[in-house]
XYZ file of C-alpha atoms in Angstrom:
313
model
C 21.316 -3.350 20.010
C 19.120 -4.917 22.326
C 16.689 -1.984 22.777
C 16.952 0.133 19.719
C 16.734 -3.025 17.624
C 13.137 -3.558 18.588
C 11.998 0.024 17.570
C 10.896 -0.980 13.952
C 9.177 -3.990 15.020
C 6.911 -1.563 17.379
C 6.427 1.238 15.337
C 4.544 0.162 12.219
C 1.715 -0.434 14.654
C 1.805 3.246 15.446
C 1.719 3.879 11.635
C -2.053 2.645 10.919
C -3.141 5.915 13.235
C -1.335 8.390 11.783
C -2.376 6.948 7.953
C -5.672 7.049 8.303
C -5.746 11.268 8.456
C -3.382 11.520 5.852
C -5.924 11.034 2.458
C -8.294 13.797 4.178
C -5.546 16.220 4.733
C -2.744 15.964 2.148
C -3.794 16.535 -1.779
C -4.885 12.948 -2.809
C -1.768 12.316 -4.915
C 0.843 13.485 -2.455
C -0.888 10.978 0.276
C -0.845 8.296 -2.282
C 2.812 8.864 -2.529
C 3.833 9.386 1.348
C 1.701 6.214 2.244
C 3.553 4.422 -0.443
C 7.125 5.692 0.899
C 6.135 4.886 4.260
C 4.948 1.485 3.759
C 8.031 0.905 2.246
C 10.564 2.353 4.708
C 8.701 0.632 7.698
C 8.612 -2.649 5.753
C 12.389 -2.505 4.705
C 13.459 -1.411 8.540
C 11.293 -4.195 10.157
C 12.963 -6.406 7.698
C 16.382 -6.042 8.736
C 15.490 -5.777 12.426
C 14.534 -9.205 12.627
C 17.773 -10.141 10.499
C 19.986 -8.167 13.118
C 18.216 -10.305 15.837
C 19.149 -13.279 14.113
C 22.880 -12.618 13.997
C 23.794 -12.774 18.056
C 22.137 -16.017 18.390
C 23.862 -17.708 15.399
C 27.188 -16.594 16.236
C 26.808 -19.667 18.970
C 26.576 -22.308 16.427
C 30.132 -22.939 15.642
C 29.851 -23.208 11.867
C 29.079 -19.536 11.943
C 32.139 -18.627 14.459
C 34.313 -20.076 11.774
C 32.647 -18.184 8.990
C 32.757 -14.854 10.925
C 36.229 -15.505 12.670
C 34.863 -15.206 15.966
C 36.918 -16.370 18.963
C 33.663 -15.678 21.531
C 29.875 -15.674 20.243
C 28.430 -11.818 20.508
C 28.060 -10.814 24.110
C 24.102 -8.972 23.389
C 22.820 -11.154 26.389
C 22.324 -14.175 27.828
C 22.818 -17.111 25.970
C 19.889 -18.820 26.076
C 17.938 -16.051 25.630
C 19.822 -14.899 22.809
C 19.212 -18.130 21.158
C 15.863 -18.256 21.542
C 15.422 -15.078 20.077
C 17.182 -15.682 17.101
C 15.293 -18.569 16.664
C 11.490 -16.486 16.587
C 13.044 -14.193 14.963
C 14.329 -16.108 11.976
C 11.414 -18.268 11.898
C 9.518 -14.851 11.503
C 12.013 -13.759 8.564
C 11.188 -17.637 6.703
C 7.753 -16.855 7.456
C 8.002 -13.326 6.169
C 10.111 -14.093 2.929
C 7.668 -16.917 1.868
C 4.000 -14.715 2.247
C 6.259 -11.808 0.495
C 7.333 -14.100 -2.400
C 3.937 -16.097 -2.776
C 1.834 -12.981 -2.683
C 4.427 -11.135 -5.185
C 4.123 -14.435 -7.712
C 0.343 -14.091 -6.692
C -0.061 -10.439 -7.907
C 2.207 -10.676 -10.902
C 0.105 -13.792 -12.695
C -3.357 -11.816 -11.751
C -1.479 -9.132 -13.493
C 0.322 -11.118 -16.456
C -3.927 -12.343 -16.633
C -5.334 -8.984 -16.735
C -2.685 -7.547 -19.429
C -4.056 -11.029 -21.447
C -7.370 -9.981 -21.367
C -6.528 -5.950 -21.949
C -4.593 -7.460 -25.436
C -7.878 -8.715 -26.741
C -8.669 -5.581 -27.297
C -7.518 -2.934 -29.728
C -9.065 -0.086 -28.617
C -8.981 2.003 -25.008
C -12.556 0.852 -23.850
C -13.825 -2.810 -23.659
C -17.616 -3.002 -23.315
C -18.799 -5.825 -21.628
C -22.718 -7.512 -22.572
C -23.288 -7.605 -18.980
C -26.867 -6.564 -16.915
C -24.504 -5.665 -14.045
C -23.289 -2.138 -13.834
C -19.339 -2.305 -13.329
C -16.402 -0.491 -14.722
C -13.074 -0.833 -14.003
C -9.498 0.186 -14.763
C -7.431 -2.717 -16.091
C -3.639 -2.627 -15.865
C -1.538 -4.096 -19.283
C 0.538 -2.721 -22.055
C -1.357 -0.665 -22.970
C -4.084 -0.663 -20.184
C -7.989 -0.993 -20.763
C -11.023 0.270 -19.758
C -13.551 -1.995 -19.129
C -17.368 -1.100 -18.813
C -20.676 -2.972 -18.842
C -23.550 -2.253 -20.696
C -25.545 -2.391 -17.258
C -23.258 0.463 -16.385
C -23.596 1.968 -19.692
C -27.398 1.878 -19.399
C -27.315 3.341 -15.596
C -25.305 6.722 -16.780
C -26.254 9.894 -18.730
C -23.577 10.412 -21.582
C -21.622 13.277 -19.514
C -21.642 10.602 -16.673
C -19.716 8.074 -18.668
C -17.515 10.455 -19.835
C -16.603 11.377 -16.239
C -16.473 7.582 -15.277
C -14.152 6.921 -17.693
C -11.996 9.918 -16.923
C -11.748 8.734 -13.568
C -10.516 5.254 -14.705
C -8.141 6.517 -16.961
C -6.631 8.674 -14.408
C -6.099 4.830 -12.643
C -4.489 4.113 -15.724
C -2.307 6.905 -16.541
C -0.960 7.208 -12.331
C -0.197 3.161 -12.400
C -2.181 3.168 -9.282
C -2.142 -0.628 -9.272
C 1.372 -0.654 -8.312
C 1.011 1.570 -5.420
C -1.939 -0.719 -4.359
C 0.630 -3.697 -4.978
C 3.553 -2.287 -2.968
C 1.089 -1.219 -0.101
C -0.136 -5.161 -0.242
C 3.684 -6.528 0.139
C 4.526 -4.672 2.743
C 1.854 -5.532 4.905
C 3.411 -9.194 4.184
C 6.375 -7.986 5.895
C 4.600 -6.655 8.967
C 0.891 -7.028 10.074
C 0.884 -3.053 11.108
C 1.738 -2.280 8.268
C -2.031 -4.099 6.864
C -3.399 -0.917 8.020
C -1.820 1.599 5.683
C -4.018 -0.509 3.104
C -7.487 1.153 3.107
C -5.924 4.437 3.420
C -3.732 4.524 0.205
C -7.328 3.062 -1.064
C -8.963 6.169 -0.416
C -6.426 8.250 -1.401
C -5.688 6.230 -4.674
C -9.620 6.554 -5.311
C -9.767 10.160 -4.421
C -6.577 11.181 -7.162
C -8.204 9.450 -9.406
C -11.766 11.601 -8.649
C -9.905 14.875 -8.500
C -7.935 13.943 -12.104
C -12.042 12.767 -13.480
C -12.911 16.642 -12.342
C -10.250 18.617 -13.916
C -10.668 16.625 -17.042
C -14.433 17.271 -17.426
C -14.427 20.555 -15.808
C -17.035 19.893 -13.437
C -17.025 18.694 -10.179
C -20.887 18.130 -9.411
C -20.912 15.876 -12.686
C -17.965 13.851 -11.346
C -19.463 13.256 -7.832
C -22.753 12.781 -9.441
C -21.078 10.083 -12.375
C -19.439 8.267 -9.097
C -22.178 8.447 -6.955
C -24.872 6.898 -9.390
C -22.341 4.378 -10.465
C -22.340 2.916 -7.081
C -25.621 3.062 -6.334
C -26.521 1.016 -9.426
C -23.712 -0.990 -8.889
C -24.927 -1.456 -5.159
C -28.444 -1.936 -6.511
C -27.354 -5.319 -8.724
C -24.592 -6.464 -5.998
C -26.288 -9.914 -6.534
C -25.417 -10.644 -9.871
C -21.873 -9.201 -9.871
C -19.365 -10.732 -11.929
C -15.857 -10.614 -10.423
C -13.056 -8.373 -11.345
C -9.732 -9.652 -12.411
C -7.288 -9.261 -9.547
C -5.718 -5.890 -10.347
C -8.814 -4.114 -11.333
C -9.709 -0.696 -10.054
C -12.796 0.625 -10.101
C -15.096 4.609 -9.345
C -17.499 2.583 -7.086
C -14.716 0.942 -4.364
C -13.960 2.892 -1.486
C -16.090 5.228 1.116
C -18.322 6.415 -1.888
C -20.039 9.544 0.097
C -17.218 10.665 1.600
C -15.357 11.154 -1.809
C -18.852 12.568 -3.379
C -18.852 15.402 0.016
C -14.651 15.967 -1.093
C -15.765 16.506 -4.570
C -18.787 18.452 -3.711
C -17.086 20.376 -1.197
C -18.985 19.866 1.816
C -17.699 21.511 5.096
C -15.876 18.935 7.070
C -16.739 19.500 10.944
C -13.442 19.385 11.943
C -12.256 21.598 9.326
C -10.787 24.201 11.653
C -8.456 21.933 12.787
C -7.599 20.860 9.374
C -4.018 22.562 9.579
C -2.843 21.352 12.608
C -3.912 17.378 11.941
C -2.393 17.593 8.292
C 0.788 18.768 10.143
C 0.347 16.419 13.098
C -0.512 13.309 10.890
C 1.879 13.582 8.516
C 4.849 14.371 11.049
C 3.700 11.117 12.898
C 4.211 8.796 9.783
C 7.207 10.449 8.834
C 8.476 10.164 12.658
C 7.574 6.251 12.097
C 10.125 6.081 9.418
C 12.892 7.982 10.194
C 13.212 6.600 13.448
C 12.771 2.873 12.147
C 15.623 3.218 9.952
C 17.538 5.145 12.440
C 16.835 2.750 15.077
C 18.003 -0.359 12.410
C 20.861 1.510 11.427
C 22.225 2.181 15.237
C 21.390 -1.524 15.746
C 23.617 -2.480 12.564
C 26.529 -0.521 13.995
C 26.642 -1.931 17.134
C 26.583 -5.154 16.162
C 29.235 -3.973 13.682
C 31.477 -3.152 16.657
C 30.302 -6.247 18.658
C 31.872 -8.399 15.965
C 34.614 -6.343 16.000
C 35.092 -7.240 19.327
C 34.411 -10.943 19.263
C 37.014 -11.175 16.252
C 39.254 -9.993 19.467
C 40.074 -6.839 17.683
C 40.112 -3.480 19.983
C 36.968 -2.332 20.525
């Protein structure tokens, strides 16, 4: 347990890498979906690593010997070091389990806030009397849409039309949660913090390619996106904060969504194949072999119990 415990604490530092090629090279709502899945596998397995590095050391206090009916403490190591790595390690897990409960609590009133202000309105689309262009997705039961009349005032009527097609799409995917379960796992593990502005991307670019096929056009929906930010860049003085879980056309790498949409040959685009492939095996790798590596770990402590409860190994 001593070596293969430590393999999901290293590899969700090896996950960032491999995340950022995934939104270029997987459809947009397939990488939404693996980043997702991955952040949570890593998050879970790093998890329970530091809990199985807790265990050894513990087994010294006697309180726990009792509990466990353990005539020797687990043999993983030397004492004091075993000890002393129990002790990081479980001050990591307090550490962990209060950021992952504060920033859930966090994120759920932002949310519980945004459904309040979506309720105030009957209809889909909530126009704002604001001079600064925004629009936003905003997450409730049912969700709104909410636009400016800055924004309003900056777009041609087809160019709304694909705006709001693209927040709607953030509506009708619930990309907020995969946003949220993304945040909490970085909570868990500081690799796992870069995984975040990938599943951005990707969430921004699903939402572009649902905008297209629902207008029918994909120059109008890079053009609707690409003005949008601009005029949103324009008046980035007087902007008015979003509520918490808001998503919105103009956040993200604007021109590189506007060349996806647009179609614009990607220089590396012969290699396309083989870094899909190689990308997505790497994350995947990531996660099996964090859980496998956690799992191994579980066993052999399992059996080390086993044997410090003096029953044949």
């Amino acid at each position: 347990m001593i070596y293969t415990v430590w393999l999901p604490l290293v590899l969700p530092f090896l996950a960032g890498p491999a995340a950022r090629r995934l939104p270029a090279s997987l459809p947009p709502r397939r990488a939404v979906l693996v980043l997702a899945l991955a952040a949570v596998g890593l998050a879970v397995a790093s998890t329970c690593a530091l809990a199985l590095l807790v265990v050894p050391g513990a087994t010294h206090l006697p309180a726990v010997a009792a509990v466990g009916h353990l005539l020797v403490p687990l043999a993983s190591g030397a004492p004091d070091a075993v000890v002393a790595v129990a002790a990081v390690a479980a001050a990591l897990l307090v550490c962990c389990t209060t950021l992952l409960v504060r920033g859930a609590g966090r994120r759920q009133r932002r949310l519980r806030r945004a459904r309040a202000l979506a309720a105030r309105s009957e209809g889909e689309l909530v126009v704002l009397a604001d001079h600064y262009p925004d629009a936003y997705a905003l997450p409730g039961r049912p969700g709104r849409i909410v636009v400016t009349t800055g924004m309003i005032r900056a777009l041609s009527a087809p160019e709304r039309e694909a705006l709001l097609a693209h927040e709607r799409a953030h509506l009708r995917d619930r990309h907020h949660l995969f946003t949220a379960v993304v945040d909490l796992a970085g909570l868990c593990h500081p690799g796992l913090r870069a995984l975040r502005e990938p599943l951005a991307y990707a969430v921004e670019r699903s939402a572009d390619e649902s905008a297209a096929a629902a207008v029918g056009d994909r120059g109008l929906t890079a053009r609707a996106i690409a003005r949008a930010a601009l005029a949103a860049r324009a008046a980035s003085a007087a902007a008015t904060p979003r509520p918490g879980p808001a998503l919105a056309a103009t956040a993200g790498p604007v021109p590189k969504r506007v060349a996806a949409l647009l179609g614009v040959p990607d220089p590396g685009r012969a290699m396309r194949p083989l870094v899909r492939r190689a990308a997505t095996l790497a994350l995947l790798s990531c996660v099996v072999l964090s859980a496998g590596a956690s799992l191994h770990a579980a066993d052999e402590l399992h059996d080390g119990i086993e044997i410090a409860q003096g029953e044949s190994p």
